[in-house]
Coordinates of C-alpha atoms and ligand atoms in Angstrom, one line a residue:
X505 CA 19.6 4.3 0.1
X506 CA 16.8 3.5 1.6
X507 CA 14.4 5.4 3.9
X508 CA 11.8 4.7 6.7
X509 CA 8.4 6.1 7.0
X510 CA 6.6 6.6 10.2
X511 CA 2.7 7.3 10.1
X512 CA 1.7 8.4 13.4
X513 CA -1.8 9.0 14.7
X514 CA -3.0 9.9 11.1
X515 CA -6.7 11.7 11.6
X516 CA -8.2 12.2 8.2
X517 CA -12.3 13.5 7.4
X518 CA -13.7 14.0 4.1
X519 CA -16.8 16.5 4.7
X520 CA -19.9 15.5 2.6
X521 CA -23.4 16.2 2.4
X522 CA -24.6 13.0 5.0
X523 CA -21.7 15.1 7.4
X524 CA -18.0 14.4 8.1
X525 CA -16.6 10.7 7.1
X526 CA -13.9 9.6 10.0
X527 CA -12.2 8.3 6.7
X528 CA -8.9 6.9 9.4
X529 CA -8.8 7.2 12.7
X530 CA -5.3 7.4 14.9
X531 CA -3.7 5.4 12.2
X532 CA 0.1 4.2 13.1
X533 CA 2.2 2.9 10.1
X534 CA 6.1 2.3 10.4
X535 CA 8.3 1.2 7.9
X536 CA 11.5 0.4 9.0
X537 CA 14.1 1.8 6.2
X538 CA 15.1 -1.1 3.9
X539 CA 11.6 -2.9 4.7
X540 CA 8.3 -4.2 2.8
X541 CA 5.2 -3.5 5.0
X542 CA 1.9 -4.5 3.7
X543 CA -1.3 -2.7 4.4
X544 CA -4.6 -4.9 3.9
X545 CA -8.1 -4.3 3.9
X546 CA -11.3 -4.6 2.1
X547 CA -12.7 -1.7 0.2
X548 CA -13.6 1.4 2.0
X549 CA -11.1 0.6 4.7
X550 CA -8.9 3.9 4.1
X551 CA -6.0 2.4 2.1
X552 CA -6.0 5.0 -0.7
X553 CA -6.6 7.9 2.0
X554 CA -3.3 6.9 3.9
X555 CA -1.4 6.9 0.2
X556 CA -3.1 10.3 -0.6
X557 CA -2.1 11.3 2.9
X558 CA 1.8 10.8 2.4
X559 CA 2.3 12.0 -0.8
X560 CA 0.1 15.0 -0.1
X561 CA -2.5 14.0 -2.6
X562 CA -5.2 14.5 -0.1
X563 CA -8.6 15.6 -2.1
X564 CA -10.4 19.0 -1.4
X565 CA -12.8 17.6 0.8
X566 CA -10.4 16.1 3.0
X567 CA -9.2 17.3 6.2
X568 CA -6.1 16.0 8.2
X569 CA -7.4 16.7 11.6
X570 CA -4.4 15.0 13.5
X571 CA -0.8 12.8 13.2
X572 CA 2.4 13.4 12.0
X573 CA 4.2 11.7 8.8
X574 CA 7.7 11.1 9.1
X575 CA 9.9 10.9 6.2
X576 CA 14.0 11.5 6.5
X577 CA 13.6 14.0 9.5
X578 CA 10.6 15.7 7.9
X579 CA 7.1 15.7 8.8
X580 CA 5.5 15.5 5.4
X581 CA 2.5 17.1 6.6
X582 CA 4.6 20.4 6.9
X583 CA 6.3 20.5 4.1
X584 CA 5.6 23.7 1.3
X585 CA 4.1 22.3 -1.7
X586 CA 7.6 22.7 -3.6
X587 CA 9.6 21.1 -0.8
X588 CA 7.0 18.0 -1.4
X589 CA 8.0 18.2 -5.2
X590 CA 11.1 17.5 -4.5
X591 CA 10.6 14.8 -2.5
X592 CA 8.4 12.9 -4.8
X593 CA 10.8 13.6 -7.3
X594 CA 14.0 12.2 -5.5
X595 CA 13.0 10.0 -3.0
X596 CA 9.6 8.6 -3.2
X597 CA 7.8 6.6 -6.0
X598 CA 4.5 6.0 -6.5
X599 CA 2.7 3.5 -8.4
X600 CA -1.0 3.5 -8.7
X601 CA -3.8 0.9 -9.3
X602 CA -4.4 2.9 -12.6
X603 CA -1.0 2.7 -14.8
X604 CA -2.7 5.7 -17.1
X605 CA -1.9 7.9 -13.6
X606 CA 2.2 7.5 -13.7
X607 CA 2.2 7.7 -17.7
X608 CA 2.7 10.5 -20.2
X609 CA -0.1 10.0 -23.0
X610 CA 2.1 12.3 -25.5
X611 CA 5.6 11.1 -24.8
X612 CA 6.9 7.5 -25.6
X613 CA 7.9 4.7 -23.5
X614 CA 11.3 5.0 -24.1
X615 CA 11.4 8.6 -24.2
X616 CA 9.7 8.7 -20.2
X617 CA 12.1 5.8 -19.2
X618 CA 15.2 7.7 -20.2
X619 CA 13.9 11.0 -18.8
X620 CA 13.5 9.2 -15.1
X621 CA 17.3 8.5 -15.5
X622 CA 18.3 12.1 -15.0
X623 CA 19.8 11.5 -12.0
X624 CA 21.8 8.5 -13.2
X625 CA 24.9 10.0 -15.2
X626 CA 24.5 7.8 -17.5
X627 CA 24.7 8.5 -21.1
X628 CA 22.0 8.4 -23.6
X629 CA 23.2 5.4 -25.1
X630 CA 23.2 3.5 -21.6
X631 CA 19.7 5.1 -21.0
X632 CA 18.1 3.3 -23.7
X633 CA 20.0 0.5 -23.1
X634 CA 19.1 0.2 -18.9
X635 CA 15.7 1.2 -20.5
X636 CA 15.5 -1.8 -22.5
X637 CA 16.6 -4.3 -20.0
X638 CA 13.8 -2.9 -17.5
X639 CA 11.2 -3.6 -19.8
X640 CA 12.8 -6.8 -20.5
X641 CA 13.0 -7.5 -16.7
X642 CA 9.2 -6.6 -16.3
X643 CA 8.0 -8.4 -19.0
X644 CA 7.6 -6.6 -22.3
X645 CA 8.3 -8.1 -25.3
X646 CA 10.6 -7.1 -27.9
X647 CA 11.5 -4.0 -25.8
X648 CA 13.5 -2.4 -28.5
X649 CA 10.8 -1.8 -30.8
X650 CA 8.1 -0.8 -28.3
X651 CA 10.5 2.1 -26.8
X652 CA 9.6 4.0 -29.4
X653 CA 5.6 3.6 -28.8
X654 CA 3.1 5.2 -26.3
X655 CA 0.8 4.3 -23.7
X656 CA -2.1 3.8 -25.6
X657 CA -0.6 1.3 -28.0
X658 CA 0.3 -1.1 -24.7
X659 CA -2.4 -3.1 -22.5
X660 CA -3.3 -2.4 -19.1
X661 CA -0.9 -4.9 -17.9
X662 CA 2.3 -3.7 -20.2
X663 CA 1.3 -0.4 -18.6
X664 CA 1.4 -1.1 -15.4
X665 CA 4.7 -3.2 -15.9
X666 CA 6.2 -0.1 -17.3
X667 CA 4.9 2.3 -14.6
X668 CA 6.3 0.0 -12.0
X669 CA 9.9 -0.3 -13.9
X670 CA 9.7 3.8 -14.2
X671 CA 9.1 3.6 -10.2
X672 CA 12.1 1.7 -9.8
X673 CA 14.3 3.4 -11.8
X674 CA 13.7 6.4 -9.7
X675 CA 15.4 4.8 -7.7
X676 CA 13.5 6.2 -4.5
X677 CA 14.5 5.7 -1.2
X678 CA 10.9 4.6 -0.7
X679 CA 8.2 3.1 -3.1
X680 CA 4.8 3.7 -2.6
X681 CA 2.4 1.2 -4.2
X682 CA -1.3 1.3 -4.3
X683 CA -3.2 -2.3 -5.1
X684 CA -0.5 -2.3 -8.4
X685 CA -1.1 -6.1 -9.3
X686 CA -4.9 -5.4 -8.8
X687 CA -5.7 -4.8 -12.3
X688 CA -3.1 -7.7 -13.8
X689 CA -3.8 -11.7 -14.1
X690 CA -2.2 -14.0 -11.7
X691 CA 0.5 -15.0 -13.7
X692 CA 1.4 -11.3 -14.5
X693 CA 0.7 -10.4 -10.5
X694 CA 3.8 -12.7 -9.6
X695 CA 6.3 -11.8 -11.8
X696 CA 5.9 -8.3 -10.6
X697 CA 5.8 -9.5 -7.0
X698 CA 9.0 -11.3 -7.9
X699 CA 10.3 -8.1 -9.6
X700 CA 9.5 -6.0 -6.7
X701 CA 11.2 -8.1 -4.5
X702 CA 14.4 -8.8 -6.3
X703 CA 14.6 -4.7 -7.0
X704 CA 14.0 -4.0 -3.6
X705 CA 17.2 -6.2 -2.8
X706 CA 19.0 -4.6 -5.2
X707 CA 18.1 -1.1 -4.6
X708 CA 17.4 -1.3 -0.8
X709 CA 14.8 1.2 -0.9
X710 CA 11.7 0.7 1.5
X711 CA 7.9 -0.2 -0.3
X712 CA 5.2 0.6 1.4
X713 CA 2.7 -1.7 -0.5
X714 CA -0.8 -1.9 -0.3
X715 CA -3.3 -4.6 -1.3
X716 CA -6.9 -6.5 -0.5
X717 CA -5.1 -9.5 -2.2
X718 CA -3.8 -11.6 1.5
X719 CA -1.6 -13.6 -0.6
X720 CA 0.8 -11.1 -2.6
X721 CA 0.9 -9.4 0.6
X722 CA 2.0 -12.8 2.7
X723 CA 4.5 -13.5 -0.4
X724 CA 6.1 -9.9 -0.6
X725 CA 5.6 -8.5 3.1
X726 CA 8.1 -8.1 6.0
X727 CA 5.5 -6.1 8.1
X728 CA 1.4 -6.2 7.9
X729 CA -0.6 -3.7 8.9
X730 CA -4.4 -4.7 9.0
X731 CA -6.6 -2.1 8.5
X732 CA -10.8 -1.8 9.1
X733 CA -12.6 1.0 8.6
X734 CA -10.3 3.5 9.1
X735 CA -8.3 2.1 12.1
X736 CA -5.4 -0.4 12.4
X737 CA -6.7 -3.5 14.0
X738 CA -3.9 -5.8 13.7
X739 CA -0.3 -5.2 13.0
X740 CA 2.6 -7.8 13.0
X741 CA 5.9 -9.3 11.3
X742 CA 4.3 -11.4 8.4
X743 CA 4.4 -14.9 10.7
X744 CA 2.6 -13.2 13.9
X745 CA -0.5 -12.6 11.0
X746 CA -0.6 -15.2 9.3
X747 CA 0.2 -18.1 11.9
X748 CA -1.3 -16.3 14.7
X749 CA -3.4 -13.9 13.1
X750 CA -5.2 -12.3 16.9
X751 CA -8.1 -10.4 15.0
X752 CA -11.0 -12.0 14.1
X753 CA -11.4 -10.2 11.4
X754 CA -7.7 -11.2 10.3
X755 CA -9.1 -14.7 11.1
X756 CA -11.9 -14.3 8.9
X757 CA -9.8 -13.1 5.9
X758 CA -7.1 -16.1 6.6
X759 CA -10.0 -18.5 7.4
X760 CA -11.7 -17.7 3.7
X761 CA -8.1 -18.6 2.1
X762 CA -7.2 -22.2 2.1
X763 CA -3.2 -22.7 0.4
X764 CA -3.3 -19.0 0.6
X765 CA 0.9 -19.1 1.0
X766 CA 1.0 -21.7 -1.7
X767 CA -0.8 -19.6 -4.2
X768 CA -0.5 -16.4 -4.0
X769 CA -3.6 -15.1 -6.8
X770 CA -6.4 -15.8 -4.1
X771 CA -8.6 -12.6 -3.5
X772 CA -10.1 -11.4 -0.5
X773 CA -13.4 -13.7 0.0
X774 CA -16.2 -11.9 1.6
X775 CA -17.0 -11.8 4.7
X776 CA -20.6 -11.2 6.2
X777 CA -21.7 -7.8 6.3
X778 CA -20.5 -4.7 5.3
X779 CA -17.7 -1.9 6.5
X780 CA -19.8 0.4 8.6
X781 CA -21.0 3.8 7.8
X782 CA -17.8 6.4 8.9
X783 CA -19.8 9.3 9.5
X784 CA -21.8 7.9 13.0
X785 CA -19.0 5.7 14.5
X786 CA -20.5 3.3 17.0
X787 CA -19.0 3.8 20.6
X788 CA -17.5 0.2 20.9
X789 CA -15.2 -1.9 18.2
X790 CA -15.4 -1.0 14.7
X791 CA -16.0 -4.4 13.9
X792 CA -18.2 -5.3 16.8
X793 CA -21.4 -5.6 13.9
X794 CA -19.8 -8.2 11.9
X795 CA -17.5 -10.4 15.1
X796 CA -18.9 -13.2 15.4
X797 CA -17.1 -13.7 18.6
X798 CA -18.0 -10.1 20.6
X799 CA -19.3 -9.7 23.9
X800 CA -20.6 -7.0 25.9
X801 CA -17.6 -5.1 26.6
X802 CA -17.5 -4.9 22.4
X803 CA -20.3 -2.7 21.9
X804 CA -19.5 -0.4 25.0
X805 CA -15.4 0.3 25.0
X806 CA -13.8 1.2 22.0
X807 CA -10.5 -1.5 22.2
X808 CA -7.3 0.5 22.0
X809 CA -4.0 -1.5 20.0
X810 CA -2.2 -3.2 22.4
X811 CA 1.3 -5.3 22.6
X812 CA 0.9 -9.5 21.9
X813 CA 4.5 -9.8 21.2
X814 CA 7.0 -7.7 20.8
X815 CA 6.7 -7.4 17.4
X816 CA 2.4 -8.2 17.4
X817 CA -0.1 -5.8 18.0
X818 CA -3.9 -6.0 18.2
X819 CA -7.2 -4.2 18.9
X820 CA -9.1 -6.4 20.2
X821 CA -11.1 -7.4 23.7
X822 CA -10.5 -10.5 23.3
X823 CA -6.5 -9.9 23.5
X824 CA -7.4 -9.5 27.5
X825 CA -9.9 -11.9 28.1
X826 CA -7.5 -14.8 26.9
X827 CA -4.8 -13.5 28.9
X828 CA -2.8 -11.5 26.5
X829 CA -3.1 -14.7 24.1
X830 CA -5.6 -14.2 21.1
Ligands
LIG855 P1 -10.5 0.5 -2.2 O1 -10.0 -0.8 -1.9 O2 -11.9 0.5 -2.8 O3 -9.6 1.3 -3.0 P2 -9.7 2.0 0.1 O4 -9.3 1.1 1.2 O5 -8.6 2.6 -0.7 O6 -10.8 1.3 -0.8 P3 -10.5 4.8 0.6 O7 -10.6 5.1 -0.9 O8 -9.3 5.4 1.3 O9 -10.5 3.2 0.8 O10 -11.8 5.3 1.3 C1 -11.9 5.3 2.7 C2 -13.3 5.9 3.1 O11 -13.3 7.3 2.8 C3 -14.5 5.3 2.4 O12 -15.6 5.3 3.3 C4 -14.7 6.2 1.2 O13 -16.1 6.2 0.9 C5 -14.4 7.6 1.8 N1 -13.8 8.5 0.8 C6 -12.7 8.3 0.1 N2 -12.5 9.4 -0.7 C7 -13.5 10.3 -0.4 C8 -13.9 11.6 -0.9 N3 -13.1 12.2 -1.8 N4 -15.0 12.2 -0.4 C9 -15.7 11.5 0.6 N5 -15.4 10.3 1.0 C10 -14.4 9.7 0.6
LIG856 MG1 -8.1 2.4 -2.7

């Protein structure tokens, strides 16, 4: 069963030495239940503090400052450490850039992939065997053998394979994952994109997925959600960004990706300059510095999100000047 998320106003600070880091600013995130939505942005932007920030992960230095969470009628934010617990353990999945995070060092494979099946009534003999056709489905080969094997006797890839078929055998109403096909070649990036996918389908739980790569993102993604130094810029159904992407810094990241549709292993070029400092935030558009296409209303009024379509939304002057068309 699948379940929406709704990030609303999310407000996080990380205090440091050169003072406090507006990490994300008024950050607004819905996934519809049964949905893929797609956060983008380059490094720095605030993807991993948005994860951290829904499954409670937050580091010491961080501060939540404003926003609510919701997740099935609870405000995350809220919730006791133990009620979180319980969360993570029945409803939401994560799966992280680094595979070592979601695996047991000093437990085999097969003995972590039957464990996640508590829930499932099956027998120990159907365990092993659902166990063996999810490592078949992901990838691995001669499954059988390796069950009995740990983490450090797999690569980085057949780690992260496994970590993503443990996430899904969860089966969480929600799956959380942060830059998982980052670390894996291109070949390896689309089967699990193609995995993901047909699980989703099968499971109908919600992924909340998140990625510099544009072109896994256009391939899996219902929903995307552009992100720049800590604030939404852009959000829209996956056509509205990439056929009318109304940001230019979504133009610049489209622009830099010729085919990017047709082959989905492109990474994010770079663009020209750099993600601003978050401690001193200017008083104008975050990405006033690097748009090539600002004028003086840029630098002196910060541009609030507003509606393009009805299912299209962007932060950006030029929204107005162009008569609500980017
Ligand atoms: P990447 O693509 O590199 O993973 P990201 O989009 O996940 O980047 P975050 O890791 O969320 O970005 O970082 C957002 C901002 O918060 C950055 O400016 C980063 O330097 C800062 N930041 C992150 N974690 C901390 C921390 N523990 N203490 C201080 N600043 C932090
Ligand atoms: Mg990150």
């Amino acid at each position: 069963e699948a379940s929406g998320l709704q990030v609303r106003g999310l407000t996080v600070d990380y205090r440091s030495e050169g003072g406090r880091i507006h990490a994300l600013r008024n950050v607004d995130i819905e996934v519809p239940a049964g949905s893929i939505v797609g956060v983008v942005g380059e490094s720095g932007c605030g993807k991993s503090s948005v994860i951290s920030s829904i499954i409670r992960q937050l580091p010491e230095n961080a501060d939540v400052t404003g926003g609510t969470i919701g997740f099935g009628g609870n405000n995350l934010l809220d919730l006791s450490k133990p009620e979180m617990r319980r969360i993570m353990g029945d409803r939401i999945s994560v799966v992280f850039q680094n595979p070592m995070t979601s695996l047991n060092p000093i437990r085999s494979i097969g003995k972590q992939m039957i464990d996640i099946q508590y829930r499932s009534g099956r027998s120990k003999a159907e365990k092993r065997k659902v166990a063996i056709d999810m490592l078949n489905r992901v990838g691995v080969t001669d499954p059988e053998a390796r069950l009995d094997q740990y983490s450090y006797q797999f690569s980085g890839g057949m780690c992260q394979r496994i970590a993503i078929a443990m996430a899904l055998m969860a089966e969480p109403s929600l799956l959380i994952a942060d830059e998982p096909t980052t670390a894996l070649d291109a070949t390896l990036e689309v089967q699990i994109v193609d995995l993901l996918k047909n699980m989703q389908q099968e499971l109908g739980c919600s992924i909340l997925f998140v990625s510099h790569h544009l072109g896994v993102i256009a391939e899996l993604c219902d929903h995307v959600v552009v992100l720049y130094a800590g604030e939404v810029v852009e959000q829209g159904a996956v056509r509205d960004i990439f056929h009318r992407p109304a940001h230019p810094y979504t133009r610049r990241l489209m622009e830099c990706e010729p085919g990017m549709i047709e082959t989905v292993t492109r990474r994010l070029p770079s663009i020209a300059g750099e993600v601003p400092g978050l401690v001193n935030l200017p008083k104008g558009c975050i990405f006033a510095d690097r748009c090539t296409e600002r004028f003086a209303r840029c630098e002196a009024e910060h541009p609030e999100l507003q509606q393009i379509s009805d299912s299209h939304r962007v932060a950006c002057h030029l929204a107005d000047e162009n008569g609500g068309r980017p």
